Coordinates of C-alpha atoms and ligand atoms in Angstrom, one line a residue:
X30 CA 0.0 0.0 0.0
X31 CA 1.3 3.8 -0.9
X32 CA -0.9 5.8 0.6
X33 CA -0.6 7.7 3.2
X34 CA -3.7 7.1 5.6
X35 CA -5.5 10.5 6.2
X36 CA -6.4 9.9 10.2
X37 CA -10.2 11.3 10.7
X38 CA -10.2 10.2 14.1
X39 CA -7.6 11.9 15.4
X40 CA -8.6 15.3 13.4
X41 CA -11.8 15.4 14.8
X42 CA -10.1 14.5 18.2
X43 CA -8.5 17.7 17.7
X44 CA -11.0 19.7 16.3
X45 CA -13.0 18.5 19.5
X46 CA -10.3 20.0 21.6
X47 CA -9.7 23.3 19.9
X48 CA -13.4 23.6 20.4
X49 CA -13.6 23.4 24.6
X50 CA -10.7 25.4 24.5
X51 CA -12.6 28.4 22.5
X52 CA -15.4 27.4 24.0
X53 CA -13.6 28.1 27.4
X54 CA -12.2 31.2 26.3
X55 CA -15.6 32.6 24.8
X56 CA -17.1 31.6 28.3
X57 CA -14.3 33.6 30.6
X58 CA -14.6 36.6 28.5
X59 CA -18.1 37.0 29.7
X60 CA -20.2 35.4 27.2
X61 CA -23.3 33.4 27.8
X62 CA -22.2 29.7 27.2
X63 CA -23.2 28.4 23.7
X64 CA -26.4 26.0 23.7
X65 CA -27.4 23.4 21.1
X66 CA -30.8 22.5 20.8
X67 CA -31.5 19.2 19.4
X68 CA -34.6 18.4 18.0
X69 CA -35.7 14.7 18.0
X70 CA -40.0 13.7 16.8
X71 CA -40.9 10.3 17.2
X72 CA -38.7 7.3 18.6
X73 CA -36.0 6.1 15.2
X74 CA -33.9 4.2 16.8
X75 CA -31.0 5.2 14.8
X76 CA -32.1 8.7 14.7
X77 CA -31.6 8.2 18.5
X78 CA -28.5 7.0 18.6
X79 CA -27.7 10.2 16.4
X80 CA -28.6 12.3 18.7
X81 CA -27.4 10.8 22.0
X82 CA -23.7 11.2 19.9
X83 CA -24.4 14.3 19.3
X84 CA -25.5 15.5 23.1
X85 CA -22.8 13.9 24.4
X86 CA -20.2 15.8 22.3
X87 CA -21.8 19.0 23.1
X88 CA -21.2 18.5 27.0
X89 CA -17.6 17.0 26.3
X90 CA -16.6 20.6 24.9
X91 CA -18.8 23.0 27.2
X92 CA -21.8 23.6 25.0
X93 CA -25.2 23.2 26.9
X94 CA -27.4 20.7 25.6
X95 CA -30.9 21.5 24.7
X96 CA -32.7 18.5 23.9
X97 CA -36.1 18.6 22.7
X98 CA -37.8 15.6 22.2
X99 CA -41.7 15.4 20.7
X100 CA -44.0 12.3 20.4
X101 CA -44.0 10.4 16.7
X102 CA -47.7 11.3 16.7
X103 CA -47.0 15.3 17.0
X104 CA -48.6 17.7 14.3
X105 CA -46.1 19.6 11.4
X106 CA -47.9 22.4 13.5
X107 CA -46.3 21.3 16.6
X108 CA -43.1 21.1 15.5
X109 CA -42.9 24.4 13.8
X110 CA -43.9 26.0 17.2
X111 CA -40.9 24.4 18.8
X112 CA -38.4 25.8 16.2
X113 CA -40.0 29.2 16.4
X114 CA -40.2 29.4 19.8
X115 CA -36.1 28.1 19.8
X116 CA -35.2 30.5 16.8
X117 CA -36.3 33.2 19.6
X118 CA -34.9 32.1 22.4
X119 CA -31.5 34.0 23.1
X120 CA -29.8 30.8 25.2
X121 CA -30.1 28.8 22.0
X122 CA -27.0 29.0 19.4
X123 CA -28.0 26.8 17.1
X124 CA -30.7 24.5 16.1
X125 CA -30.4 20.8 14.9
X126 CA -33.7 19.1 13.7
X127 CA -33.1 15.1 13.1
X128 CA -34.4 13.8 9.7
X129 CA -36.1 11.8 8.9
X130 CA -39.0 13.1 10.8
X131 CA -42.1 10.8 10.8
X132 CA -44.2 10.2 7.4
X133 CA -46.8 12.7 8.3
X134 CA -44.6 16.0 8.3
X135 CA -42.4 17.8 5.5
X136 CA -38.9 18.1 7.0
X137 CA -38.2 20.3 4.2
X138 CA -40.2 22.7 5.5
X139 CA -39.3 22.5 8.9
X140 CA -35.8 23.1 8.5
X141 CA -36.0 25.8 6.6
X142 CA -38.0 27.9 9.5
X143 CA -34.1 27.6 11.0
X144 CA -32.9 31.0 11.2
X145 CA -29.7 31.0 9.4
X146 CA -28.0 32.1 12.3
X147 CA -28.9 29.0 14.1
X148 CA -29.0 26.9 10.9
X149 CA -25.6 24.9 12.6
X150 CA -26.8 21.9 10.3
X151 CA -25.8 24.4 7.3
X152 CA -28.7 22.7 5.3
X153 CA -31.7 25.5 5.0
X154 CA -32.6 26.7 1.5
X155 CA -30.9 30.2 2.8
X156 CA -28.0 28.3 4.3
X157 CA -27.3 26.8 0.8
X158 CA -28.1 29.7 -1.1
X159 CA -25.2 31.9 0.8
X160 CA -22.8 28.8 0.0
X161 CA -23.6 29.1 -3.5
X162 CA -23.0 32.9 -3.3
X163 CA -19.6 32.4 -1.1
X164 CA -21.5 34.5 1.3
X165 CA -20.6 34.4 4.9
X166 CA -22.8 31.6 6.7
X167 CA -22.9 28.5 8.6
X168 CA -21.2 25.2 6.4
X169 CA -22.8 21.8 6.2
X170 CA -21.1 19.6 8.7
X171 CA -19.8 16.7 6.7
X172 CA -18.5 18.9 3.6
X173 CA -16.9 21.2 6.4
X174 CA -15.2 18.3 7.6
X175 CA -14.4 17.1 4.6
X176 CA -12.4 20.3 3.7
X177 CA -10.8 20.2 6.9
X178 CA -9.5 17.3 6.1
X179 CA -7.6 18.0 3.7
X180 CA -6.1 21.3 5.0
X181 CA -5.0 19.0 8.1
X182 CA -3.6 16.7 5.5
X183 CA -1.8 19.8 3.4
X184 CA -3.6 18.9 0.4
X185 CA -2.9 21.7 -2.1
X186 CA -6.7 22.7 -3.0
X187 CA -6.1 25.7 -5.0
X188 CA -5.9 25.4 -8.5
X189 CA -6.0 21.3 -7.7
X190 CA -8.5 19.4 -10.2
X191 CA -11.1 18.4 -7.4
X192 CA -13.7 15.5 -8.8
X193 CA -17.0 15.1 -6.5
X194 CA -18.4 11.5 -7.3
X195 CA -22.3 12.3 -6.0
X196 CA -24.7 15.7 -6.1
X197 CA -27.1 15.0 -3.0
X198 CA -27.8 18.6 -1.2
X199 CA -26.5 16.7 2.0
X200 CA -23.1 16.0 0.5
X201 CA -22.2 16.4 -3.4
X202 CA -22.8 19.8 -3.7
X203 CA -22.3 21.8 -0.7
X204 CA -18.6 19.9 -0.7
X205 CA -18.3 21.3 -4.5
X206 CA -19.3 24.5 -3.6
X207 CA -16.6 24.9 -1.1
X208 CA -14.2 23.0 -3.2
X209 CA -14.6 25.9 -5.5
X210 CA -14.7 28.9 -3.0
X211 CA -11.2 27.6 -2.4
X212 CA -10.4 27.8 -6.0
X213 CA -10.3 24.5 -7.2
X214 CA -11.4 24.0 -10.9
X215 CA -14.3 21.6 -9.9
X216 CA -16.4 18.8 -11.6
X217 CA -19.4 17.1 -10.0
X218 CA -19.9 13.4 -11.3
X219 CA -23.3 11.6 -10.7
X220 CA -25.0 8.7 -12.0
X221 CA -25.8 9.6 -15.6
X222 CA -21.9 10.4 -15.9
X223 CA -20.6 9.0 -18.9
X224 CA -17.4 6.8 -18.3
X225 CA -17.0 7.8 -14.7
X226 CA -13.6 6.3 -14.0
X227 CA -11.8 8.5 -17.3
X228 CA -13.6 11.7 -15.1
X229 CA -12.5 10.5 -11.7
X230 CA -8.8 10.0 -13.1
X231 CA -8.2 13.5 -13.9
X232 CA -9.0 14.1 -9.9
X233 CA -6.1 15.7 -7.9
X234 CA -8.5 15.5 -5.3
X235 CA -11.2 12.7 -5.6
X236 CA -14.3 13.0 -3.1
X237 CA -16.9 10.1 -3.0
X238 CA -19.9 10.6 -1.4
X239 CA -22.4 8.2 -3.9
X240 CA -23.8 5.5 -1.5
X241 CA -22.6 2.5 -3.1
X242 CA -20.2 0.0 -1.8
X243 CA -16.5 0.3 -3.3
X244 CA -18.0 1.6 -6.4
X245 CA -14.7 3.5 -7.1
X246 CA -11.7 1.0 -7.6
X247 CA -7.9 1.9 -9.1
X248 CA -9.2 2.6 -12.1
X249 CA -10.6 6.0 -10.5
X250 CA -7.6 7.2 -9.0
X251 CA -4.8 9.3 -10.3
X252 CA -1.6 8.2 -9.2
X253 CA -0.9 10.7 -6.3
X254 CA -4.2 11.5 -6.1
X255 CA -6.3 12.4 -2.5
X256 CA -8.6 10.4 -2.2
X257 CA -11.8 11.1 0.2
X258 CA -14.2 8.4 1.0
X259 CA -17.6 10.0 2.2
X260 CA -19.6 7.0 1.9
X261 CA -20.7 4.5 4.9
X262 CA -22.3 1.7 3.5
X263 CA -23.6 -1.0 6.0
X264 CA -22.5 -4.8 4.3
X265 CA -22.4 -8.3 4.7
X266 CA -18.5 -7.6 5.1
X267 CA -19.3 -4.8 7.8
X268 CA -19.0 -1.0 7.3
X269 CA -17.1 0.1 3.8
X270 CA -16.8 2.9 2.3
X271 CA -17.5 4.0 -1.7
X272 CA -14.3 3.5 -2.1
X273 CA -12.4 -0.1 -2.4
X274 CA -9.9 1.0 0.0
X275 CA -7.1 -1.8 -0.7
X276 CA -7.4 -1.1 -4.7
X277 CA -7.2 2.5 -4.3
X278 CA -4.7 3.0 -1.7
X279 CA -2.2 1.5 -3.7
X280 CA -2.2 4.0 -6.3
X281 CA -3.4 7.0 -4.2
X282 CA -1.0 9.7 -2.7
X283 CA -3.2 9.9 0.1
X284 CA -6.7 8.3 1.4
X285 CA -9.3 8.4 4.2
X286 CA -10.4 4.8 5.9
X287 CA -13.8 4.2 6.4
X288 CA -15.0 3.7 9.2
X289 CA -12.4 6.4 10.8
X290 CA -12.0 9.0 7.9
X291 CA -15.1 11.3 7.3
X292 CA -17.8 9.8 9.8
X293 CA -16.0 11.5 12.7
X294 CA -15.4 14.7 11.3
X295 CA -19.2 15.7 11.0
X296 CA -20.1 16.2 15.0
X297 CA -16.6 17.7 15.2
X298 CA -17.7 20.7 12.8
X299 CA -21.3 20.2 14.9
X300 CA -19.5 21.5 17.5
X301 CA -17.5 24.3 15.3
X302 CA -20.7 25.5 13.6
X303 CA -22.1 25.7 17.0
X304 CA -19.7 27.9 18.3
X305 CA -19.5 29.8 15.7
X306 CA -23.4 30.4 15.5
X307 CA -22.9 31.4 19.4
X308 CA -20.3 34.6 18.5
X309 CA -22.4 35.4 15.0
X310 CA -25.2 36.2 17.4
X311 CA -23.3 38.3 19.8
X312 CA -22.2 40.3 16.8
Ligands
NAD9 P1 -27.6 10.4 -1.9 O1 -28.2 9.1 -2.1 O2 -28.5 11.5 -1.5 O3 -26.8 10.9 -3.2 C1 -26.0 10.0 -3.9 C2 -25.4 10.6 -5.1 O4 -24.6 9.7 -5.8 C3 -26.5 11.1 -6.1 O5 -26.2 12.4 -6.5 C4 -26.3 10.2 -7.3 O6 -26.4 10.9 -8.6 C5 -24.9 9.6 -7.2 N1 -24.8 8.3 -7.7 C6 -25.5 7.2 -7.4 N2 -25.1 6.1 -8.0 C7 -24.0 6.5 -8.8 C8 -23.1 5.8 -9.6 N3 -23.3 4.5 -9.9 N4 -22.2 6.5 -10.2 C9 -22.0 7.8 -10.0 N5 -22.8 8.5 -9.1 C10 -23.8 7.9 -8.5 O7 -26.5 10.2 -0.8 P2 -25.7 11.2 0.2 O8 -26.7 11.6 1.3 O9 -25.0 12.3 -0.6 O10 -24.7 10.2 0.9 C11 -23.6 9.6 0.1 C12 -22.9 8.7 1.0 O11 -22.3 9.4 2.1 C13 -23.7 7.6 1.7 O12 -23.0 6.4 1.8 C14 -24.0 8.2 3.1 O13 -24.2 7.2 4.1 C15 -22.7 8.9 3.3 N6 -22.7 10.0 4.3 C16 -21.8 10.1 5.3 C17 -21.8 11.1 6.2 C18 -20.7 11.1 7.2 O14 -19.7 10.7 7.0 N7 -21.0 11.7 8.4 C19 -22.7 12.1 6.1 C20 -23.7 12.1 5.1 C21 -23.6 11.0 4.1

């Protein structure tokens, strides 16, 4: 194997820690302590699980946690009145609803009564729209992390031919969008891509985030190449990424793991985005 093995673990580790520390430091100089309000309808297990990571986190680093939790049967009513009454409180930073929420609502439409401010998620309509714009704002969590990857890696993103395999609103795009805010001449791949692999092997930088199990082999990667694996696909053979790691790793410059690459990086930049949303407000 040639690659070097980009650690996600021990990024967001760090991240994690440069976050209590600021968080510390924003508390001491007299600010209210940041607050994260979670909001969880219905009983998904997984969704659950989700969110218990997510708590935890926030009281690791010094942000108050602000669970809400609503019965499965609650109204689309309902939970627009929690979100508007959290938009206006002042001891709430930021706002995090879990999707999916149960059949009967539009989660769309409840996100998107997230005031941008608060939007620590990064995924309301305004949210995105700033992104597109290179406005100021609040950064999806798992693009953000994915970006911060790289930096911690040294990847060279300016002027670097990025490739995005995937153009979900969750992943694909907001990670192009900031691909190309940091100047990288981007493309954005997808299913109807004719001969993927020749468009993946231009890549300096090759991000996956598709949803299917090692769809992307050698034949994908640029020798040299930075290769980041988004996807978390549950198998027979366990958890594996979209990338097959072995193949690509031997012609790769450098490459993320899965599990251990991405995943941990998105409640790491959680915890940023919540921060951040905290000193935006005090502004
Ligand atoms: P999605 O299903 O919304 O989007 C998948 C994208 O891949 C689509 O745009 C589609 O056009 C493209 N695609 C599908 N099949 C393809 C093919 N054969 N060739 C090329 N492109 C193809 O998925 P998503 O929400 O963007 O998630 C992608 C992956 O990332 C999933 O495995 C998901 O579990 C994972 N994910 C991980 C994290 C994390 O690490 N924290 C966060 C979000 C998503």
């Amino acid at each position: 194997m040639a690659a070097e093995i980009i650690d996600g673990k021990a990024v967001a580790a760090e991240v994690r820690a440069q976050v209590a520390r600021d968080v510390q430091a924003w508390v001491q100089a007299g600010n209210p302590q940041p607050g994260l309000a979670t909001v969880l309808v219905g009983e998904d297990p997984a969704s659950a699980v989700y969110i218990a990571g997510k708590r935890r986190a926030c009281t690791e680093v010094g942000i108050a946690d602000l669970h809400r939790h609503l019965p499965a049967h609650s109204t689309q009513q309902q939970v627009a009145e929690l979100i508007s009454e959290l938009a206006a409180d002042p001891g709430v930073s930021g706002i995090l609803l879990q999707l999916p929420v149960p059949g009967q609502m539009q989660g769309n439409e409840l996100t998107a009564l997230i005031p941008p401010l608060k939007d620590v998620d990064g995924l309301t309509p305004m949210s995105a729209g700033l992104l597109a714009q290179g406005a100021p704002g609040l950064r999806p969590c798992t693009p953000a992390g994915v970006i911060a990857l790289l930096d911690h890696a040294g990847v060279q993103i300016e002027g670097a031919e990025a490739v995005v395999v995937g153009r979900s609103d969750l992943v694909g795009k907001p990670v192009a969008a900031l691909l190309l805010a940091r100047n990288a001449t981007v493309t954005v791949a997808h299913s109807r891509t004719r001969d993927l692999a020749a468009v993946c092997a231009r890549a300096d930088i090759l991000i996956a985030a598709v949803g299917v199990p090692r769809l992307l082999g050698a034949q994908h990667v640029k020798p040299g190449a930075t290769v980041i694996d988004v996807g978390i696909n549950r198998t027979d053979a366990g958890l594996v990424g979209d990338v097959d790691f072995e193949a690509a790793a031997a012609v790769a410059g450098r490459i993320t793991p899965v599990p251990g690459g991405v995943g941990p990086m998105t409640i790491a930049m959680l915890l940023r985005n919540t921060l951040s949303a905290a000193q935006l407000q005090a502004r």
